[in-house]
Short mmCIF file of C-alpha atoms in Angstrom, two decimals:
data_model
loop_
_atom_site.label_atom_id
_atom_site.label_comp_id
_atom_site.label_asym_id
_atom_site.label_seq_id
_atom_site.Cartn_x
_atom_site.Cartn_y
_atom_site.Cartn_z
CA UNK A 1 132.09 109.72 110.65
CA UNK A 2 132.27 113.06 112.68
CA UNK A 3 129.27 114.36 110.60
CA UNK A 4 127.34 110.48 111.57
CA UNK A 5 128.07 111.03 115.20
CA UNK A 6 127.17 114.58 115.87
CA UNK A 7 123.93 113.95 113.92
CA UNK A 8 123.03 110.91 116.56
CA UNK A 9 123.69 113.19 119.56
CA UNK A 10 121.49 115.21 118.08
CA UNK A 11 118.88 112.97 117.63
CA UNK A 12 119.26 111.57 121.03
CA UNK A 13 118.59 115.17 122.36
CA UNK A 14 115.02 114.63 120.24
CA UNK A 15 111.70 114.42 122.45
CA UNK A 16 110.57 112.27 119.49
CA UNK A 17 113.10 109.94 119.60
CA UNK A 18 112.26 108.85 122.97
CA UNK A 19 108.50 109.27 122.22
CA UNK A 20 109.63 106.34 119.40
CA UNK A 21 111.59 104.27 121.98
CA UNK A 22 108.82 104.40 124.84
CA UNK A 23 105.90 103.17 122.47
CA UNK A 24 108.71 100.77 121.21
CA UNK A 25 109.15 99.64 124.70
CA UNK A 26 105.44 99.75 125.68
CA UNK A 27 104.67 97.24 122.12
CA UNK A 28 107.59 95.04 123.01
CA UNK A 29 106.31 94.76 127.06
CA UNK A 30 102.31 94.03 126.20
CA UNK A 31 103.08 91.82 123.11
CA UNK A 32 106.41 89.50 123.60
CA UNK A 33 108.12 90.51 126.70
CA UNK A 34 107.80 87.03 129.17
CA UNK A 35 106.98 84.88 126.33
CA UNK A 36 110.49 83.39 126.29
CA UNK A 37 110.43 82.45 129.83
CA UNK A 38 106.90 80.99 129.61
CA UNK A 39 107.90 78.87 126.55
CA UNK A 40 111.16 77.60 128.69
CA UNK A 41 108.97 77.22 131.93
CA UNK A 42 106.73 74.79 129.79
CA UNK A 43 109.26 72.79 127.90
CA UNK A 44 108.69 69.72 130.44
CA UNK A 45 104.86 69.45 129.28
CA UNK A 46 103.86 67.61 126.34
CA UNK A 47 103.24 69.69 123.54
CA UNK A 48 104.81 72.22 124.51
CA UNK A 49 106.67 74.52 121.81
CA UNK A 50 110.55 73.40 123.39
CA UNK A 51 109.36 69.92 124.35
CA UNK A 52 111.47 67.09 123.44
CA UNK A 53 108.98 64.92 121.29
CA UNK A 54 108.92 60.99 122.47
CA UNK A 55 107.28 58.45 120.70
CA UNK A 56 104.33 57.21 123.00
CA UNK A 57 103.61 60.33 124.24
CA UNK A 58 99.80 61.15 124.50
CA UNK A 59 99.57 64.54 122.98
CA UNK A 60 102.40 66.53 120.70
CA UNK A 61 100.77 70.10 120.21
CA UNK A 62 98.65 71.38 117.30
CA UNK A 63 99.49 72.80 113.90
CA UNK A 64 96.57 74.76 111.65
CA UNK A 65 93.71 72.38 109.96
CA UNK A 66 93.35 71.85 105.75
CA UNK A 67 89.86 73.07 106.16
CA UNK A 68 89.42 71.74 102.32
CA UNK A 69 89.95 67.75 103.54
CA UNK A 70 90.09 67.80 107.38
CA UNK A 71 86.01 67.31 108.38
CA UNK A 72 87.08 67.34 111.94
CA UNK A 73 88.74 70.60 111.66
CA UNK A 74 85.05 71.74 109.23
CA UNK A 75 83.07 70.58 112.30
CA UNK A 76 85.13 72.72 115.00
CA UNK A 77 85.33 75.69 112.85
CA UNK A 78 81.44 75.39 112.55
CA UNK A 79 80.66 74.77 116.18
CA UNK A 80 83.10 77.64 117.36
CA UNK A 81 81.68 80.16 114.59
CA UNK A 82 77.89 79.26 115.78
CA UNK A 83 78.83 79.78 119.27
CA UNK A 84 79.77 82.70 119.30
CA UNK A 85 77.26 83.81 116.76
CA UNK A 86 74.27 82.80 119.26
CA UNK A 87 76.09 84.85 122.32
CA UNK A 88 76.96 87.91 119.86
CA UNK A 89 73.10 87.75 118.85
CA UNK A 90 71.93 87.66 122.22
CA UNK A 91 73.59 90.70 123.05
CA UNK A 92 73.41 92.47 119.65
CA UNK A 93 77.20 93.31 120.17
CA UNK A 94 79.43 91.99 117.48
CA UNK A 95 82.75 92.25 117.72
CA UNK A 96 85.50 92.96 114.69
CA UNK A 97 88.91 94.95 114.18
CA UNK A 98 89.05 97.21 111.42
CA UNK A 99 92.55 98.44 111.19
CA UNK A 100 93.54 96.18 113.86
CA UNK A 101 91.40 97.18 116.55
CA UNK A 102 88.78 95.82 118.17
CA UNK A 103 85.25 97.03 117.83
CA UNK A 104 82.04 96.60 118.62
CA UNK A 105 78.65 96.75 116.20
CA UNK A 106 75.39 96.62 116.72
CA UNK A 107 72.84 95.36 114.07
CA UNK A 108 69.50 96.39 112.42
CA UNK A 109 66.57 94.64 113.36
CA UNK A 110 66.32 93.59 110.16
CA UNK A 111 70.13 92.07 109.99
CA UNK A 112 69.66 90.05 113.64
CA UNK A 113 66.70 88.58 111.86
CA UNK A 114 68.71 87.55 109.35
CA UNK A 115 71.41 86.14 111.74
CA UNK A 116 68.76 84.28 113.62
CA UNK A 117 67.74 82.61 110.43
CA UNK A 118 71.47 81.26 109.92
CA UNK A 119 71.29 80.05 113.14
CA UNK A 120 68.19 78.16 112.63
CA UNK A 121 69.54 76.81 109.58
CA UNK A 122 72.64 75.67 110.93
CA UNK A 123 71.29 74.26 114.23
CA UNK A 124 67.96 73.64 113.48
CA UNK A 125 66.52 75.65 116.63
CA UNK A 126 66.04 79.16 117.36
CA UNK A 127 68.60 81.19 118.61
CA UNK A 128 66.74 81.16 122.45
CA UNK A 129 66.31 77.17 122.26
CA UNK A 130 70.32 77.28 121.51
CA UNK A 131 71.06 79.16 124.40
CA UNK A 132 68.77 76.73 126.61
CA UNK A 133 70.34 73.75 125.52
CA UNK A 134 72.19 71.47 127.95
CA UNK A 135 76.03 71.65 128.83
CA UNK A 136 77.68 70.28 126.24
CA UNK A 137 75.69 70.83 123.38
CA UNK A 138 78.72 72.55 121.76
CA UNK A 139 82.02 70.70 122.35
CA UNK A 140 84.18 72.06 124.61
CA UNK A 141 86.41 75.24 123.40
CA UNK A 142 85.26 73.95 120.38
CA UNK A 143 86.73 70.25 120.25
CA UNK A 144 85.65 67.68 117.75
CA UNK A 145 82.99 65.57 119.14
CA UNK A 146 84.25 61.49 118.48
CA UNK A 147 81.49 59.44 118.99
CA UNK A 148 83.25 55.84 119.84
CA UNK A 149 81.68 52.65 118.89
CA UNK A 150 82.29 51.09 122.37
CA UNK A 151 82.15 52.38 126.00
CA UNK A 152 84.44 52.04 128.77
CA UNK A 153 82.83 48.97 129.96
CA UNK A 154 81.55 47.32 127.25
CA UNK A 155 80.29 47.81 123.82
CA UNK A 156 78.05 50.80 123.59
CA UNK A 157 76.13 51.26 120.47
CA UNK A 158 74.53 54.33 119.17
CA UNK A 159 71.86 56.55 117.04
CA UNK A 160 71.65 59.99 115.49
CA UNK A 161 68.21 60.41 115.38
CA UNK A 162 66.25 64.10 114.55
CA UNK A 163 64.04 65.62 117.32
CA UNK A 164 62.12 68.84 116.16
CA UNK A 165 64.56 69.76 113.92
CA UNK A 166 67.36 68.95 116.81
CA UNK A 167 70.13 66.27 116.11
CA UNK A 168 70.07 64.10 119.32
CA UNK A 169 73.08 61.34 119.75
CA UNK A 170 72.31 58.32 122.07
CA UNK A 171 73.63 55.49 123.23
CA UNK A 172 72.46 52.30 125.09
CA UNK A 173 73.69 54.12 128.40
CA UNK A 174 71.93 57.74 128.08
CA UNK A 175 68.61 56.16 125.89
CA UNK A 176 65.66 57.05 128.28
CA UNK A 177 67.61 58.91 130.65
CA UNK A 178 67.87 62.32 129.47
CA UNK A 179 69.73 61.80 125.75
CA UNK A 180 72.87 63.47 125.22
CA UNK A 181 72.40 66.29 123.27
CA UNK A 182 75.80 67.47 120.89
CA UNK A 183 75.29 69.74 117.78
CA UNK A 184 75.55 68.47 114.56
CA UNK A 185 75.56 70.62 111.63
CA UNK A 186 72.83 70.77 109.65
CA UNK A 187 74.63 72.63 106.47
CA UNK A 188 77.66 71.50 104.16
CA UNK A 189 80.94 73.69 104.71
CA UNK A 190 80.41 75.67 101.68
CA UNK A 191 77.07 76.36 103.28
CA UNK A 192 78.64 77.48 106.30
CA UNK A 193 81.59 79.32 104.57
CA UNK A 194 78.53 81.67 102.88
CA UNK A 195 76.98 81.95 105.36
CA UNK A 196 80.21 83.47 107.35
CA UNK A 197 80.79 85.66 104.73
CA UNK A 198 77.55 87.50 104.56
CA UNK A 199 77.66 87.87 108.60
CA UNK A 200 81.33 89.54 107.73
CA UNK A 201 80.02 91.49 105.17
CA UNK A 202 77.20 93.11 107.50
CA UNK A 203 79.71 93.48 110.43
CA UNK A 204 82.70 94.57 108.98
CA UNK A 205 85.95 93.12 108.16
CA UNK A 206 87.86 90.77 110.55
CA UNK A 207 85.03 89.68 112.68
CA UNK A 208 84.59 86.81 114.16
CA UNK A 209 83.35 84.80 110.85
CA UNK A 210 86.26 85.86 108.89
CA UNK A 211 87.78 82.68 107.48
CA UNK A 212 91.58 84.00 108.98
CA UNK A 213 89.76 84.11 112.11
CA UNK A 214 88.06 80.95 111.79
CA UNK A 215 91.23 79.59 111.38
CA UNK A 216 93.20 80.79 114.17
CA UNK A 217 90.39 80.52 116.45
CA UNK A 218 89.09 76.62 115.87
CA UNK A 219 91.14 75.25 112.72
CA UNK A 220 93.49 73.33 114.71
CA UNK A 221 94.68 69.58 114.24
CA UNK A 222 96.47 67.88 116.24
CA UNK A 223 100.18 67.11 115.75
CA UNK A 224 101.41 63.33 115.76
CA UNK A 225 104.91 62.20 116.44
CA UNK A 226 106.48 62.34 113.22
CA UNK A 227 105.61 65.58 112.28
CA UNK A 228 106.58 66.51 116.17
CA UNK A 229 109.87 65.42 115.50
CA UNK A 230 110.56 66.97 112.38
CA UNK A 231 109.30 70.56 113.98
CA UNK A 232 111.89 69.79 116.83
CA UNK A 233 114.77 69.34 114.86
CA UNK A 234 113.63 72.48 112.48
CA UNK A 235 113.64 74.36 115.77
CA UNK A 236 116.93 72.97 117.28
CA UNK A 237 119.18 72.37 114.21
CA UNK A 238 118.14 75.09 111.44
CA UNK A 239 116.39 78.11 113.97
CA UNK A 240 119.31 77.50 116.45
CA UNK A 241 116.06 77.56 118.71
CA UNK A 242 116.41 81.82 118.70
CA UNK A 243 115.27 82.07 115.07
CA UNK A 244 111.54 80.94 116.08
CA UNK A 245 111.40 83.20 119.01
CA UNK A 246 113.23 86.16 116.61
CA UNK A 247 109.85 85.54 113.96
CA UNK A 248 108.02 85.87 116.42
CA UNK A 249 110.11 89.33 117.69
CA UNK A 250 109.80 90.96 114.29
CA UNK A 251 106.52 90.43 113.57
CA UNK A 252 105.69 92.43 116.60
CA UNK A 253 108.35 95.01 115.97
CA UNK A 254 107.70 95.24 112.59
CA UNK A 255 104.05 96.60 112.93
CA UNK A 256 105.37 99.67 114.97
CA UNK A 257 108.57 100.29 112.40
CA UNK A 258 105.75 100.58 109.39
CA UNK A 259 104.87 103.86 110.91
CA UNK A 260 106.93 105.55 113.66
CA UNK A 261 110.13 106.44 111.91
CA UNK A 262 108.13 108.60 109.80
CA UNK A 263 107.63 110.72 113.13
CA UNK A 264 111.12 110.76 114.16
CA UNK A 265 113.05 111.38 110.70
CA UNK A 266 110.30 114.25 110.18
CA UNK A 267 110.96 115.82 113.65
CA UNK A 268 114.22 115.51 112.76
CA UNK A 269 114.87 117.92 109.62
CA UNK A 270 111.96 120.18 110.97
CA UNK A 271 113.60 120.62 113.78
CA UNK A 272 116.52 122.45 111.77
CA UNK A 273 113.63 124.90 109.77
CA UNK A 274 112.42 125.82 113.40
CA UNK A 275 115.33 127.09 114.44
CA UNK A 276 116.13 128.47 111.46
CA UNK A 277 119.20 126.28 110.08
CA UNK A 278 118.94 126.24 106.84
CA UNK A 279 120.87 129.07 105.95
CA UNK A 280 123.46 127.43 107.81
CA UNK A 281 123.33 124.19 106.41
CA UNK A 282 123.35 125.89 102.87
CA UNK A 283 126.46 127.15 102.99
CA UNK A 284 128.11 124.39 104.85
CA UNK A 285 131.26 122.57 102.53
CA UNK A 286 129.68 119.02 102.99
CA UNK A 287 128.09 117.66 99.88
CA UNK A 288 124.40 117.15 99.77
CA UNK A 289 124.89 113.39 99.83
CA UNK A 290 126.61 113.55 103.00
CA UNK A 291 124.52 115.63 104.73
CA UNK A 292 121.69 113.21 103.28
CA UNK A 293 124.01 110.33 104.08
CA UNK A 294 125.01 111.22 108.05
CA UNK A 295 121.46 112.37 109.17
CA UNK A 296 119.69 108.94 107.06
CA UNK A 297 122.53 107.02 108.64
CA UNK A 298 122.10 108.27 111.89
CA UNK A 299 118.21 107.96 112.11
CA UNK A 300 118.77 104.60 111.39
CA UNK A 301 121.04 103.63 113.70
CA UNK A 302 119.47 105.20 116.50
CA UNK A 303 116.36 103.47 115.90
CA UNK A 304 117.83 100.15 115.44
CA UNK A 305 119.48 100.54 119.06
CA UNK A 306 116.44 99.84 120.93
CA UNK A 307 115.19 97.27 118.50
CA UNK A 308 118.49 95.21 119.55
CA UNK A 309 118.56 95.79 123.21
CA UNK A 310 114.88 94.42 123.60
CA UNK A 311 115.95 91.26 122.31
CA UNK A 312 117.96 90.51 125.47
CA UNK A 313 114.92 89.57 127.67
CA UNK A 314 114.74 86.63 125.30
CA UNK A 315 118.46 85.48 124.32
CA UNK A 316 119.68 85.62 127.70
CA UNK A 317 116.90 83.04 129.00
CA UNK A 318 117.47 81.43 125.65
CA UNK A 319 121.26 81.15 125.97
CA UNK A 320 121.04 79.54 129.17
CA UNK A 321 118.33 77.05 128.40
CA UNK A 322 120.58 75.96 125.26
CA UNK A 323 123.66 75.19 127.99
CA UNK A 324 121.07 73.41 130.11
CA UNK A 325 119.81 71.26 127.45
CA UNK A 326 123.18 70.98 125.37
CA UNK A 327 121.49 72.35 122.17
CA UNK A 328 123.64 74.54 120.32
CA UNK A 329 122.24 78.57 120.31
CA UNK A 330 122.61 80.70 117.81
CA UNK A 331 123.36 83.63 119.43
CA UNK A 332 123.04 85.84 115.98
CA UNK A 333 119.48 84.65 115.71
CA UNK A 334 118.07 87.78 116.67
CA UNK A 335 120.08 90.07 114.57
CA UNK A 336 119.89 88.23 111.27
CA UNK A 337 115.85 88.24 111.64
CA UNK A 338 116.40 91.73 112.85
CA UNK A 339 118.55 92.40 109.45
CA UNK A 340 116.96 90.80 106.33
CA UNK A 341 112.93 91.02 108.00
CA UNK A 342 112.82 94.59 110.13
CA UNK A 343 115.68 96.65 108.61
CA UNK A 344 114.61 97.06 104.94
CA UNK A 345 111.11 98.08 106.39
CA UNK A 346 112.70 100.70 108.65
CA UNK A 347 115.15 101.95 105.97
CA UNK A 348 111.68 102.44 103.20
CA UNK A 349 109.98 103.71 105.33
CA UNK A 350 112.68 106.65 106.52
CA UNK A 351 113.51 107.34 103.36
CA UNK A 352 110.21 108.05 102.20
CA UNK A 353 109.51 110.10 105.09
CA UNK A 354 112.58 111.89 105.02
CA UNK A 355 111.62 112.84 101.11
CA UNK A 356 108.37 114.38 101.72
CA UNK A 357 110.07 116.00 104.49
CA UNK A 358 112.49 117.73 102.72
CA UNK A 359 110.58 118.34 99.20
CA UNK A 360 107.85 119.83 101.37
CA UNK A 361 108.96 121.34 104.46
CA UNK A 362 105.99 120.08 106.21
CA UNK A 363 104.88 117.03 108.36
CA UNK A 364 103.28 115.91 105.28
CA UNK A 365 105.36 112.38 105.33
CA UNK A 366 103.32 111.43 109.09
CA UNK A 367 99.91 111.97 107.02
CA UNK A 368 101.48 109.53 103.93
CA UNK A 369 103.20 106.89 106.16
CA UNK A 370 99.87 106.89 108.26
CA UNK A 371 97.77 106.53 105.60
CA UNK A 372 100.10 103.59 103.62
CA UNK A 373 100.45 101.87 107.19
CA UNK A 374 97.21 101.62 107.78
CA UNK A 375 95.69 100.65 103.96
CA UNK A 376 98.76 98.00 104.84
CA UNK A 377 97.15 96.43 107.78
CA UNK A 378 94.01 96.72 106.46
CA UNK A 379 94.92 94.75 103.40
CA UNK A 380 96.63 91.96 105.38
CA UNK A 381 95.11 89.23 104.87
CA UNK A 382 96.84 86.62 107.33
CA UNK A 383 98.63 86.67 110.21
CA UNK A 384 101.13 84.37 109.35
CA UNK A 385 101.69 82.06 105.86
CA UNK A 386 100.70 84.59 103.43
CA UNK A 387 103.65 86.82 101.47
CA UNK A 388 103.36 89.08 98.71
CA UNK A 389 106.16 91.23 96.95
CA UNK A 390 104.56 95.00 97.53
CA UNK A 391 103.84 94.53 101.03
CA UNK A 392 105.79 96.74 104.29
CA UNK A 393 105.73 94.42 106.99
CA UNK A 394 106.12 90.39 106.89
CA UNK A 395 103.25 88.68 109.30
CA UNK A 396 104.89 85.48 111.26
CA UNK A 397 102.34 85.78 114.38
CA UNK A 398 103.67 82.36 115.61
CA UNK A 399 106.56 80.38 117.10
CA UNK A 400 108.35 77.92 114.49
CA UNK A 401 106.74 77.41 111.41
CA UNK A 402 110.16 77.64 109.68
CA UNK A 403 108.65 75.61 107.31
CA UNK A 404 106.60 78.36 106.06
CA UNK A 405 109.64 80.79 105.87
CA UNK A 406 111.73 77.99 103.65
CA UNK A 407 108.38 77.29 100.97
CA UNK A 408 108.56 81.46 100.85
CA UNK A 409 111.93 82.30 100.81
CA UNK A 410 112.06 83.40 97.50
CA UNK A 411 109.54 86.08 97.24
CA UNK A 412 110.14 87.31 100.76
CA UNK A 413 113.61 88.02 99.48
CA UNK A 414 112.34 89.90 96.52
CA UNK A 415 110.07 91.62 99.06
CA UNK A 416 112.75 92.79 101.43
CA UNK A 417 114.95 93.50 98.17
CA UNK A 418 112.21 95.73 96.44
CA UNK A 419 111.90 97.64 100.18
CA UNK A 420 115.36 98.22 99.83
CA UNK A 421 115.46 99.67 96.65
CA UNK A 422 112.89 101.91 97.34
CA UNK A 423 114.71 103.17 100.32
CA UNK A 424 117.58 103.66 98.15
CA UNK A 425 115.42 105.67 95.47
CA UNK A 426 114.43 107.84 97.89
CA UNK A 427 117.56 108.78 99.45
CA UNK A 428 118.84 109.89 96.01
CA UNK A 429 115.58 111.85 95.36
CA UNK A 430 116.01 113.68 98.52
CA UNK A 431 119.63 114.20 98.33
CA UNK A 432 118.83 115.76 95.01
CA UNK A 433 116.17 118.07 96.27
CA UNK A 434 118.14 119.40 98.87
CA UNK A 435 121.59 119.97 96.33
CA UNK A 436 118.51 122.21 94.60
CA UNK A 437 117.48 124.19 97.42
CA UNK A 438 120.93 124.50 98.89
CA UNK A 439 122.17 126.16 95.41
CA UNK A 440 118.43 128.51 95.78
CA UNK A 441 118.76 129.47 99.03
CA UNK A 442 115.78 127.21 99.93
CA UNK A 443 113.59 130.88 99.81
CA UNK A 444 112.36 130.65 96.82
CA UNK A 445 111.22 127.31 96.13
CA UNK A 446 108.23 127.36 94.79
CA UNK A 447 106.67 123.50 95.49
CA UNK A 448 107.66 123.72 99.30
CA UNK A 449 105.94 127.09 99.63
CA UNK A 450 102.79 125.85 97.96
CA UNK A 451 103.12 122.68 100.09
CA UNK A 452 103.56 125.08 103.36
CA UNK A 453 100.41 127.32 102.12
CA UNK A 454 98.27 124.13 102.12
CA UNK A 455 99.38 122.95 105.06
CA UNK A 456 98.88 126.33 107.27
CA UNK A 457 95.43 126.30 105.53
#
C-alpha cells in the first residue's frame, strides 16, 4: 500500500498526467457537459427523452427506421441524401470523416459528371433545375411527404402526373395555379442504396451517403404510445434514469481512454530511465510483481479519478430531478457503466502500453496504441447497436436504448472479459521482462538496445 501511494504522488507530480486530465476535461466539456440539464429542462415537452408518456398525446419522440420495410423512412433517407448531394455538387465540396474527422473533397470533372448523372436519375432534372425548384420541393429537414385524400375543408382529390421528366403532385386546390411541386423518387431503394455507395466510394469513407449516416441523419420513425411507454419504464425502473445518461458518458469517455493512457503510463516508466533510476530500482527488495503491481495500480487509479468526478455535473442534476419527480435514482449508475464499459478498456490499453514500454525503453507503445486506436475508429462501423468481441471501445452515441444493451449483453460481456484478459497478459509479460532486466542490470539487454538504436535513428 505504501509502494501504491508513493507511486500516485508521483504520478500526480507528472506534466502528462494533467496533459491526460485537461484533454479529458476539454472532451467531457464540448461533448456531454450540459446535456443533463438540457434533457431535465425539456422533460415537460412531448417527446422529450424524460417526458412522462400520456396516451393522447400528439407526438412521443422518434426511434431509428427498418429501412428494409419502412417506405416512409426509404423516402426520407432518399430526399435527405439527394439534398445534400445537389448543394455538395454545386460547390464541389464534399464533406466526410476519415478517422473521425471531418473533411472536405473536391471531385474530378469527370466524377461531378458522374454525380450529376445520379442526380438526374434520381430526380429526373439536372442538378441546376434542382436547385431552381420551388420551396418545398424537398420536404422539410427531410420529412415524409403524406399526401391526404381530403383537405381541410372538404374533400380534395389528387394526381401524380410527369412533367419533363419532373413528378408534379396536384390537387383540385393548386390545379392551374402554380402546381405543387414535391420530389418523388424516380429509383427503387436498392437503386438508391448503389448509387450511395459509389458516391462513398469516390469520396471516402463516412460521407454523407454512408448508409450509418443515412441513418442517423434521416432514418427516423416516429414513436407511438406503446412503445413510449415501454422506453419510459426501461428508463425509470431498469436505468434508474442515470444508466441512460452513464451510456451516453462512456461512450464519450471511452474514445479518449482508447488512446491517452498509453501517453501517461509511458511518461511514467521513462521518466525513471531519464533520471537514471534504474539502477536503483534494480536493487530495490520489492519483487518485480510489486513494483509492476503498485505503478499499474497506481496509473489506474489516477486516471479513473477524473473519469468519476466528471460525472457529477450530471448525477447531481439527476439526483434532484429523481426527488422532484419521486422516481427512484440510482445513484451507482455512473460507476457501474464506468466499471464493466470504460475500465477494462483503460486497464488493456495500460497494460499494453506499459509492456512496450518496458521491453523497449522507448515511446514505442504511443506509436502502437495510436496506430490500434485509430484502425479502431476507422473500423467502427456504427455509432451505436453494433458489438463485436475484438473491439476497444463500445459505441452507445445515444440516450436509452437499453434495449440494445439487454439483446447484446452477452457478447459485450465477452468483449469487456477478453479486454480484461489481455490486460492481465500483459501485466505478467511485463512483470517478467523487468524480473529479467533487474537480474542483468538492464545494460546489457540486447532487444531494448536494438529497440533504442531504431528509435534514435
Amino acid at each position: 500500500m505504501r509502494l501504491l501511494l508513493k507511486e500516485c504522488r508521483k504520478l500526480s507530480k507528472s506534466i502528462l498526467f494533467w496533459g491526460f486530465v485537461l484533454i479529458l476535461i476539454i472532451n467531457w466539456k464540448t461533448q456531454f457537459q450540459g446535456v443533463t440539464r438540457q434533457e431535465i429542462g425539456s422533460s415537460s415537452r412531448e417527446g422529450s427523452f424524460l417526458h412522462q408518456p400520456r396516451e393522447g398525446e400528439s407526438y412521443y419522440g422518434e426511434k431509428p427506421a427498418d429501412l428494409e420495410t419502412d417506405k416512409k423512412a426509404q423516402e426520407k433517407v432518399m430526399a435527405g441524401a439527394v439534398q445534400t448531394m445537389v448543394r455538395e455538387y454545386e460547390s464541389n465540396l464534399y464533406a466526410c470523416y476519415p478517422l473521425g474527422y471531418y473533411k472536405e473533397k473536391s471531385l474530378g470533372s469527370g466524377e461531378q459528371e458522374k454525380v450529376a448523372g445520379y442526380i438526374r436519375e434520381i430526380t429526373g432534372c439536372t442538378p441546376e433545375e434542382v436547385e431552381n425548384m420551388p420551396p418545398g420541393y424537398f420536404p422539410a429537414n427531410p420529412v415524409y411527404a403524406e399526401i391526404p385524400a381530403s383537405g381541410g375543408d372538404g374533400d380534395s382529390s389528387y394526381t401524380i402526373r410527369e412533367d419533363g421528366g419532373r413528378f408534379i403532385i396536384e390537387t383540385e386546390q393548386n390545379q392551374g395555379n402554380g402546381a405543387a411541386e414535391t420530389f418523388v423518387s424516380r429509383v427503387s431503394f436498392a437503386r438508391f442504396l448503389e448509387i450511395a455507395g459509389d458516391m462513398e466510394h469516390m469520396i471516402g469513407k463516412d460521407s454523407n451517403y454512408s448508409l450509418n449516416l443515412l441513418k442517423a441523419y434521416y432514418g427516423r420513425a416516429e414513436v407511438y404510445y406503446e412503445e413510449a411507454a415501454k422506453r419510459y419504464g426501461n428508463l425509470t425502473e431498469k436505468d434508474g434514469i442515470t444508466g441512460a445518461f452513464g451510456r451516453l458518458y462512456c461512450d464519450y469517455m471511452g474514445i479518449m481512454l482508447g488512446i491517452l493512457p498509453a501517453f501517461v503510463v509511458s511518461g511514467l516508466f521513462l521518466k525513471d530511465k531519464k533520471n537514471q533510476m534504474a539502477e536503483l530500482i534494480a536493487v530495490r527488495s520489492a519483487g518485480s510483481w510489486k513494483l509492476i503491481g503498485a505503478r499499474y495500480g497506481a496509473c489506474i487509479i489516477m486516471m479513473l479519478i477524473p473519469v468519476l468526478v466528471l460525472t457529477l455535473e450530471s448525477l447531481l442534476p439527476l439526483a434532484d430531478y429523481g426527488r422532484k419527480m419521486q422516481i427512484a435514482v440510482d445513484y451507482l449508475g455512473f460507476c457501474k457503466y464506468i466499471g464493466a464499459w470504460l475500465l477494462p478498456t483503460l486497464l488493456a490499453v495500460s497494460a499494453v502500453s506499459m509492456f512496450l514500454t518496458v521491453l523497449t525503453g522507448t515511446p514505442a507503445a504511443v506509436f502502437v496504441q495510436s496506430a490500434v486506436f485509430f484502425l479502431a475508429l476507422q473500423n467502427t462501423a456504427s455509432l451505436s447497436g453494433e458489438y463485436s468481441l475484438f473491439t476497444l471501445n463500445i459505441r452507445h452515441n445515444m440516450l436509452g436504448g437499453y434495449e440494445l444493451i439487454e439483446e447484446n449483453l452477452k457478447i459485450i460481456c465477452y468483449n469487456r472479459l477478453f479486454l480484461v484478459g489481455i490486460a492481465a497478459l500483459f501485466v505478467g509479460l511485463t512483470a517478467a521482462v523487468y524480473c529479467r532486466k533487474r537480474r542483468n542490470g538492464e545494460r546489457n539487454y540486447v532487444l531494448e538496445n536494438k529497440f533504442q538504436t531504431l528509435h534514435r535513428k
